[in-house]
Amino acid sequence: MFLSMFLISVLAKPIVFRRKPPAGIVYGLAAAICFLLFFIFQYVDYSSQQAYFKDQIERLTTSNWQPPRVSGNVTAVNSTTANSTGTHYINIPMPQNQNLKDALTALQNDLNTLQNGINSGKTTAKQLVNNQITAFLDNYGPIQNSTINLTVMGLPGTSVTPGTNVTVVCHYDKTDSTYTGTIASNGRAVIPIKIGKATPGYQVNVDVTAGNANTRTSFRVQ
């Protein structure tokens, strides 16, 4: 750009504008000075960058800085014997947590106690629910000392027929209450459940069995 300004000032202006050559030379000298200052500024900026990089290299060379390393033993595995991706593995030692070990030990002891109770007959595993019958309540939020009705119905294609005995077990927070009934000729059994002094807010689970069919429902005392 500065070179173009210089050429225009020296050559074009005397011809196009019919100015005297000394006037063109003056414009050309101004352009040349600007051109020279541009190169001086570029050189100073380049020199300062080189000095900065040199200083950083000297700092890193004279310091004791080392890149971060992974602790532990590094074991290189031949890619032909490791896997098809050629992965290399690093053996990193894991610290032993005493609290974790104690928790695992306590869990194993609880499992052993449960298994021993089942083997000795003191603990009975709950029967799986197959939902081959339908059971519903007329009130899922009863109050204390009230009575609610549980209706039990056999589903089509099941073994629940009129005359099938029905057993209902309500699991309260401190005790269980058992009720019985029989499927009537209309395919239903309506069993009244007395709430009594049940704990308010506690969800009472109700297991219903009719022959080989069973289901589960619940209610919460208000």
PDB file of C-alpha atoms in Angstrom, residues 40 42 71 80 89 95 98 118 153 159 197 210 213:
ATOM      1  CA  ILE A  40      10.052  -0.572  12.137  1.00  0.00           C
ATOM      2  CA  GLN A  42       6.625  -4.797  12.761  1.00  0.00           C
ATOM      3  CA  SER A  71       1.040 -43.193  40.685  1.00  0.00           C
ATOM      4  CA  THR A  80      -1.375 -59.088  20.177  1.00  0.00           C
ATOM      5  CA  TYR A  89      -3.377 -51.209  30.942  1.00  0.00           C
ATOM      6  CA  PRO A  95      -6.726 -47.542  48.962  1.00  0.00           C
ATOM      7  CA  GLN A  98     -12.194 -49.692  56.495  1.00  0.00           C
ATOM      8  CA  ILE A 118     -35.349 -69.719  56.453  1.00  0.00           C
ATOM      9  CA  MET A 153     -63.373 -61.599  42.390  1.00  0.00           C
ATOM     10  CA  SER A 159     -59.421 -71.902  39.249  1.00  0.00           C
ATOM     11  CA  LYS A 197     -56.959 -48.535  66.637  1.00  0.00           C
ATOM     12  CA  ALA A 210     -58.140 -67.608  46.967  1.00  0.00           C
ATOM     13  CA  ALA A 213     -54.551 -67.322  43.142  1.00  0.00           C
TER      14      ALA A 213
END
